[in-house]
mmCIF file of C-alpha atoms in Angstrom:
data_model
loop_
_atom_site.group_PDB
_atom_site.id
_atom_site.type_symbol
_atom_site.label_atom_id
_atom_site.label_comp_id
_atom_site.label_asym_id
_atom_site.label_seq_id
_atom_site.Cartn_x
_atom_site.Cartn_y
_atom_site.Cartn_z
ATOM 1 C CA UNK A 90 -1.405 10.098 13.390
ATOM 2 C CA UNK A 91 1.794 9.911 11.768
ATOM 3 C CA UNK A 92 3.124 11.405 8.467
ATOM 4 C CA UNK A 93 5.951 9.846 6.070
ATOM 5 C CA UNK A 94 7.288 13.145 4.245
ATOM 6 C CA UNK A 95 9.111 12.611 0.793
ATOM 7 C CA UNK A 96 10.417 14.894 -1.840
ATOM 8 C CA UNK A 97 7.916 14.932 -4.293
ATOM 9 C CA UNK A 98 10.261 14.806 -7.688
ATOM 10 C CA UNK A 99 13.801 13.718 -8.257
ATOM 11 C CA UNK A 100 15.274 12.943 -11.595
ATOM 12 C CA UNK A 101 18.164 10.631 -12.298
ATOM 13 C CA UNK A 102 20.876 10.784 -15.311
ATOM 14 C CA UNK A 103 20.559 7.060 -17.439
ATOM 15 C CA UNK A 104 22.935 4.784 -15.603
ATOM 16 C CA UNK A 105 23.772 6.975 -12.896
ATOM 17 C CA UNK A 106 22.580 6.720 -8.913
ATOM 18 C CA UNK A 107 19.389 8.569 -7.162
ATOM 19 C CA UNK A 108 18.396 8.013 -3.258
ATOM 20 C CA UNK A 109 14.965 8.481 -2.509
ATOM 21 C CA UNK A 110 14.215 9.490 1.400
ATOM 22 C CA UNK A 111 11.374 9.180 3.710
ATOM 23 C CA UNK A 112 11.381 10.877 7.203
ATOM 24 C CA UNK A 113 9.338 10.541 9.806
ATOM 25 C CA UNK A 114 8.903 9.704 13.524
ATOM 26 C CA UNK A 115 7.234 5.744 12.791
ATOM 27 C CA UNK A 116 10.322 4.874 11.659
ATOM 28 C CA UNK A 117 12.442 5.319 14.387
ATOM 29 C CA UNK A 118 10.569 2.068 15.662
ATOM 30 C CA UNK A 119 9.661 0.348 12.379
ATOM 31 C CA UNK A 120 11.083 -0.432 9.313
ATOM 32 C CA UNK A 121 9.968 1.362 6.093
ATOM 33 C CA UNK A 122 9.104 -0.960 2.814
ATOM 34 C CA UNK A 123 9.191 0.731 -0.297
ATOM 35 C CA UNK A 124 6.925 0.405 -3.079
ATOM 36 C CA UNK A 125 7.615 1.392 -6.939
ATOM 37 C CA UNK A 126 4.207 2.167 -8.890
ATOM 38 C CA UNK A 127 4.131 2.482 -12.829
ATOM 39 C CA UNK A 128 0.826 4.483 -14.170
ATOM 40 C CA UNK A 129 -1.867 2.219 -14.545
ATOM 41 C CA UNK A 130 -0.512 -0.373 -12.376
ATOM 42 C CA UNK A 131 -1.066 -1.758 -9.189
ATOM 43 C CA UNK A 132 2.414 -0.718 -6.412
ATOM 44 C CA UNK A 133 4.923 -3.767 -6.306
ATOM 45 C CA UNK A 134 7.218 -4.218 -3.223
ATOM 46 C CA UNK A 135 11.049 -3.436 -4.176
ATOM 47 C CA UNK A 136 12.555 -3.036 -0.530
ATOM 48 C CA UNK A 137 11.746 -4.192 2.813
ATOM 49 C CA UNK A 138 13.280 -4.630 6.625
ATOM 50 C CA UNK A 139 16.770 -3.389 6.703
ATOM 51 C CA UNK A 140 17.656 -4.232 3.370
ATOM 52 C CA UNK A 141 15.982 -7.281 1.564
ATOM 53 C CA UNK A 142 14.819 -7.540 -1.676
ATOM 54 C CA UNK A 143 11.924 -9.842 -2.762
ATOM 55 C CA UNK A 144 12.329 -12.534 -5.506
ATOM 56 C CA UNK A 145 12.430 -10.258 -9.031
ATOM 57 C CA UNK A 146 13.495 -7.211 -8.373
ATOM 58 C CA UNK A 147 17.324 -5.854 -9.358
ATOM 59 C CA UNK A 148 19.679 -5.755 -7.169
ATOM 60 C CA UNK A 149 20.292 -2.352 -8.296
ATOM 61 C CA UNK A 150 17.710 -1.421 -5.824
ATOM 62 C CA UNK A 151 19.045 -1.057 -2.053
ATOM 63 C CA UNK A 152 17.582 0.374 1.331
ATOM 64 C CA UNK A 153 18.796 2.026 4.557
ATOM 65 C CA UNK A 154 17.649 3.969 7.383
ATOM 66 C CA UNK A 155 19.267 6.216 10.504
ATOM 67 C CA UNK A 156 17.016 7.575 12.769
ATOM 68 C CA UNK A 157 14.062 9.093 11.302
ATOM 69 C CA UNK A 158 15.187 8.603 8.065
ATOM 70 C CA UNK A 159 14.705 5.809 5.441
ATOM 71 C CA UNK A 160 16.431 5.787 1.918
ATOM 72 C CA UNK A 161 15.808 3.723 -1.214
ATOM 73 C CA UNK A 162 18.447 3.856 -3.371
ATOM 74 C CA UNK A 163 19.317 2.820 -7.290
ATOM 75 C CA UNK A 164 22.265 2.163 -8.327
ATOM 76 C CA UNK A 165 22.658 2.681 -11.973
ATOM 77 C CA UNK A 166 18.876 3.733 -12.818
ATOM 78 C CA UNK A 167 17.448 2.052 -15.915
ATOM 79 C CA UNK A 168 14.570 3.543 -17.983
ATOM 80 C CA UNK A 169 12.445 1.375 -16.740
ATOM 81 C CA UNK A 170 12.936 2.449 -13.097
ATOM 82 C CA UNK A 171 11.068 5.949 -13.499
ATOM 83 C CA UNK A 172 8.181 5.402 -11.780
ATOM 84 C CA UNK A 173 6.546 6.820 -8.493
ATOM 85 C CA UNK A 174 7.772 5.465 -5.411
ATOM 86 C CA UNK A 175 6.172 5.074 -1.770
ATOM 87 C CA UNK A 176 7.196 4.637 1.643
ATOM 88 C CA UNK A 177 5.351 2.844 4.008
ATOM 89 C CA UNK A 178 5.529 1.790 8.172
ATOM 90 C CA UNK A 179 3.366 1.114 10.904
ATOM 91 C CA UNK A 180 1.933 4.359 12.509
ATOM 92 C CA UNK A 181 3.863 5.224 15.267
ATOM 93 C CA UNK A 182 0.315 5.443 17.282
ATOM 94 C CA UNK A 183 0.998 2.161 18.708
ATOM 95 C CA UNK A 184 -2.504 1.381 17.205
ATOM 96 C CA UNK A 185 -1.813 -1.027 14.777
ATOM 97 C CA UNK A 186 -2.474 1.306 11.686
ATOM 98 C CA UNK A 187 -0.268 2.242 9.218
ATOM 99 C CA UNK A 188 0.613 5.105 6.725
ATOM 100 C CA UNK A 189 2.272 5.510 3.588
ATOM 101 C CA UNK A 190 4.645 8.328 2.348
ATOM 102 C CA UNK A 191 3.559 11.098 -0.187
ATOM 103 C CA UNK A 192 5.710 9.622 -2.563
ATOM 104 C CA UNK A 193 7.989 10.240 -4.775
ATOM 105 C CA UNK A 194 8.208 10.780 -9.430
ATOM 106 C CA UNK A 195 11.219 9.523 -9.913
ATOM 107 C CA UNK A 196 12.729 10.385 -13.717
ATOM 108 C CA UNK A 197 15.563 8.642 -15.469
ATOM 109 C CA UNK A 198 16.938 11.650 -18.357
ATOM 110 C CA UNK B 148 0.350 -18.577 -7.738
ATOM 111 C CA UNK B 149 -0.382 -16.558 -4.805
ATOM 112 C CA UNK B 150 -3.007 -13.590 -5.831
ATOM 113 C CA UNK B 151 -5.518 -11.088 -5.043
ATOM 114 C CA UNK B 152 -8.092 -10.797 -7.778
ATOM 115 C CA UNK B 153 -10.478 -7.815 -7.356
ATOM 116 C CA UNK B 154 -14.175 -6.981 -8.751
ATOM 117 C CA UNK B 155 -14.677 -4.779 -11.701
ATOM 118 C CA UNK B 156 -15.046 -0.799 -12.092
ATOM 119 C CA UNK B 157 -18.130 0.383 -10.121
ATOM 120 C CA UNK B 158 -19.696 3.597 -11.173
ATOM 121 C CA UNK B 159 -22.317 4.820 -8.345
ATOM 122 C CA UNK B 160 -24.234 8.240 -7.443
ATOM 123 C CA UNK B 161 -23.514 10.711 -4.688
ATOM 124 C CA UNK B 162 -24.824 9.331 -0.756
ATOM 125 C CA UNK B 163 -24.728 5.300 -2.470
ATOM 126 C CA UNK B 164 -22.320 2.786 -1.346
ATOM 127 C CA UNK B 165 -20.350 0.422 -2.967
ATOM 128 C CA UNK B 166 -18.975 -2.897 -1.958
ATOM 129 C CA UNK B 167 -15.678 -3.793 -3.810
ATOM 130 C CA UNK B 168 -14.546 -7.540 -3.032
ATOM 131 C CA UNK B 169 -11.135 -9.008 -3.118
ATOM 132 C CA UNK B 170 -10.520 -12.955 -3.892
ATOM 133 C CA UNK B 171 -7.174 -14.340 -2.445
ATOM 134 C CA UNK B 172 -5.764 -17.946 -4.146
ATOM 135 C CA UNK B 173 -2.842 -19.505 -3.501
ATOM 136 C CA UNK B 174 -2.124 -19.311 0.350
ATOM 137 C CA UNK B 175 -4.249 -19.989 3.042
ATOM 138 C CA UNK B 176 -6.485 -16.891 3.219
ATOM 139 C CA UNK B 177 -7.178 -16.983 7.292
ATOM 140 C CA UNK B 178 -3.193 -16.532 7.862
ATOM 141 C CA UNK B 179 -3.064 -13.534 6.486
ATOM 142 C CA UNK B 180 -3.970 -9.572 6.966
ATOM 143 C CA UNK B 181 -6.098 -8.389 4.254
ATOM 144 C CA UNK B 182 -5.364 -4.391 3.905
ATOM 145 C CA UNK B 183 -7.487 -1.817 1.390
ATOM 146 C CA UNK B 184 -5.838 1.669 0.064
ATOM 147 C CA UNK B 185 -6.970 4.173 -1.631
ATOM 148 C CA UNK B 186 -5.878 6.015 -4.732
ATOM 149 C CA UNK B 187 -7.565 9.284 -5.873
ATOM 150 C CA UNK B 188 -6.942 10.236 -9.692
ATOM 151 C CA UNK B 189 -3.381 11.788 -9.517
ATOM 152 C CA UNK B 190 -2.690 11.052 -6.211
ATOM 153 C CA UNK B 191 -0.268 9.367 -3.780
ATOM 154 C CA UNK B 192 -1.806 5.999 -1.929
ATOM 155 C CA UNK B 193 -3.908 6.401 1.463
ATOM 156 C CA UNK B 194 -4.184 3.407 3.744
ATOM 157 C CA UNK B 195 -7.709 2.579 4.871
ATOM 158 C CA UNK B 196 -8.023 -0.363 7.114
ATOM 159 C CA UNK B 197 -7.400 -4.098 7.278
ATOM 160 C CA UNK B 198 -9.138 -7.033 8.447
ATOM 161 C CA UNK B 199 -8.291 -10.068 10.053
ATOM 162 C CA UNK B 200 -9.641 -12.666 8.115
ATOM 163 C CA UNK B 201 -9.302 -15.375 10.954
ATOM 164 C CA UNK B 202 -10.784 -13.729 13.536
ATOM 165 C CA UNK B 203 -13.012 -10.778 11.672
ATOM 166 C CA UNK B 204 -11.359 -8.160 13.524
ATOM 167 C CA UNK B 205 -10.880 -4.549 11.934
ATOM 168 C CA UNK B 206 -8.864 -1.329 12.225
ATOM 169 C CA UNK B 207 -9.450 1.957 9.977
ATOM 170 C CA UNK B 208 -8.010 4.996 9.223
ATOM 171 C CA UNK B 209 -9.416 7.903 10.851
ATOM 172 C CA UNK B 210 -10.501 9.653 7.867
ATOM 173 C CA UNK B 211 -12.546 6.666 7.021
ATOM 174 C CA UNK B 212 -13.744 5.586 10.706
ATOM 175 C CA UNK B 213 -17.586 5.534 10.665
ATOM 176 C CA UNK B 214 -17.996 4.950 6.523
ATOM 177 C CA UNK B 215 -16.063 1.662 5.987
ATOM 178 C CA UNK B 216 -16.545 -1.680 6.564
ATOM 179 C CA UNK B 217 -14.315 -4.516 5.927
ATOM 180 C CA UNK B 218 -15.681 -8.241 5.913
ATOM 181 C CA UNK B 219 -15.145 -11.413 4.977
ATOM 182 C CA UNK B 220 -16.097 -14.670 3.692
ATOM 183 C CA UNK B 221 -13.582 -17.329 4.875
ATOM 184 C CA UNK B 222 -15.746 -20.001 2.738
ATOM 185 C CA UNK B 223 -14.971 -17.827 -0.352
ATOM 186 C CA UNK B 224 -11.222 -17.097 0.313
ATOM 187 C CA UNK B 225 -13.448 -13.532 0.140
ATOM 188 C CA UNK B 226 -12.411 -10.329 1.332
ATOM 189 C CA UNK B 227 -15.050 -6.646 1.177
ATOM 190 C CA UNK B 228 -14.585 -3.431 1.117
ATOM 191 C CA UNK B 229 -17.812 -1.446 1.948
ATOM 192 C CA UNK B 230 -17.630 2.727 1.432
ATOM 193 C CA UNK B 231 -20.944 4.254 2.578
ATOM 194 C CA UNK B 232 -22.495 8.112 1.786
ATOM 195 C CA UNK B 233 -20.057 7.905 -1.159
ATOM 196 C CA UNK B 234 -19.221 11.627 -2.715
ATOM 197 C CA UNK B 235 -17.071 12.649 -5.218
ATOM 198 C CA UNK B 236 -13.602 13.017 -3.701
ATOM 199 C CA UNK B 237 -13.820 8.793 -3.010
ATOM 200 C CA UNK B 238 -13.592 8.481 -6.790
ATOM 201 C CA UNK B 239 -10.386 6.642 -6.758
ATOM 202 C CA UNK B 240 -8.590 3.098 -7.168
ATOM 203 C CA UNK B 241 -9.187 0.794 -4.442
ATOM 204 C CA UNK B 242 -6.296 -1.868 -3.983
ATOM 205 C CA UNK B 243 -6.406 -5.076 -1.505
ATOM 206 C CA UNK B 244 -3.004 -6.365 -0.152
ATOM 207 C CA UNK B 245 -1.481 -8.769 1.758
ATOM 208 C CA UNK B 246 0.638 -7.820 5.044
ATOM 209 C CA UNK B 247 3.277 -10.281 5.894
ATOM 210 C CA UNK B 248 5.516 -10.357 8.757
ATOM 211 C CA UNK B 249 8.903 -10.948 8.385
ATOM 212 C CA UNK B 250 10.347 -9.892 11.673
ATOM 213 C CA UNK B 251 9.811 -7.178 14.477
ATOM 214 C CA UNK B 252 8.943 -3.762 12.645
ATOM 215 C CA UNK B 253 8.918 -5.399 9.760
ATOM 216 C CA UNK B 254 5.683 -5.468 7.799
ATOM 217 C CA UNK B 255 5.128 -5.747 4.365
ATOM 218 C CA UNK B 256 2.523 -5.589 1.595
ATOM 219 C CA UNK B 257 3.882 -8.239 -0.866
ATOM 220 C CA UNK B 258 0.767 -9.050 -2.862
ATOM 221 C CA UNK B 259 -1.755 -6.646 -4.277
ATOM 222 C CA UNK B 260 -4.739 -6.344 -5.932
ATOM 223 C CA UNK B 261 -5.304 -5.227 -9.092
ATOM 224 C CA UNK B 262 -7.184 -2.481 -8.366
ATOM 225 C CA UNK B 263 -11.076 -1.259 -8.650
ATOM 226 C CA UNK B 264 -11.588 1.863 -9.925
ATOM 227 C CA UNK B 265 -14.991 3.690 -8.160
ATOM 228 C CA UNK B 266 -16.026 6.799 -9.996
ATOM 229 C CA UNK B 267 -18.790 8.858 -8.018
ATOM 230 C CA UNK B 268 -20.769 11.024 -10.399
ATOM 231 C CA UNK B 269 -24.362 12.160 -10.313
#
């Protein structure tokens, strides 16, 4: 099966820009979507396809990917951005399952 | 509004099972995927399966092949998640979600659950 690997912490200056990455082989066929979780709280979508936002959320948030590579990125992080953030694609089994990354704390200072 | 509403916090013994259930309003519940993930205390999100609510039809994870069942009742708008010979590392949240397409390689969970939270203790 296939793995999404992401860096397990970053932290972000108030205001200032952090990119968030997720690598692995699935995506080199599939788009990632990215998820933002708060503690206690169910994951909300934030980014998915090649760069699309859903209804709600800041454009502040962006996405991108090359190769094996997928990136969330914010743009002038708010407090209210820390949260933990996942990656997720189709497995590139070809078997109709999917995976999700091992996510990543993000922390606004 | 389009939601997921799932059953309350189960608390169940080593080697039970537990059924957690998953009611979709707002949409038309055969037209869509209904996927479950799992959550252990402290940890990042596991995908476990989905179901076809049209036709019935399943996939699972691996790690889960053999000790869940997904089902549903389409009268109900009704979606079930069933986790057999239940022992202490399934104590976790269980979320439902919705998979939409919106184009080749592109799908996307855009409505969850709220989560059940299943604690296993003896």
């Amino acid at each position: 099966s296939s793995e999404l690997t992401q860096d397990p912490t970053v932290s972000v200056a108030l205001g200032q820009t952090v990119r968030i990455t997720c690598q692995g082989d699935s995506l080199r066929n599939y788009y990632a979507s990215w998820y933002q979780q708060k503690p206690g709280q169910a994951p909300v979508l934030v980014i998915y396809g090649k760069n699309n936002r859903p209804s709600g959320i800041p454009d502040r948030f962006s996405g991108s990917s090359s190769g094996n590579t997928a990136s969330l990125t914010i743009t002038g992080a708010q407090a209210e951005d820390e949260a933990d953030y996942y990656c997720n694609s189709r497995d590139s089994s070809g078997n109709h399952r999917y995976v999700f990354g091992t996510g990543t704390k993000v922390t606004v200072l | 509004q389009v939601q997921l509403v799932q059953s309350g916090a189960e608390v169940k013994k080593p080697g039970a099972s537990v059924k957690v259930s998953c009611k979709a309003s707002g949409y038309t519940f055969t037209g869509y995927y209904i996927h479950w993930v799992q959550q252990a205390p402290g940890q990042g999100l596991e995908w476990m399966g989905w179901i076809n609510p049209n036709s019935g039809g399943t996939t699972y994870a691996q790690k889960f092949q053999g000790r869940v069942t997904l089902t549903r009742d389409t009268s109900i708008s009704t979606a079930y998640m069933e986790l057999r010979g239940l022992r202490s590392d399934d104590t976790a949240v269980y979320y439902c979600a919705r998979l939409v397409y919106f184009g080749p390689g592109t799908d996307v969970f855009d409505i969850w659950g709220q989560g059940t939270v299943v604690t296993i203790s003896s």
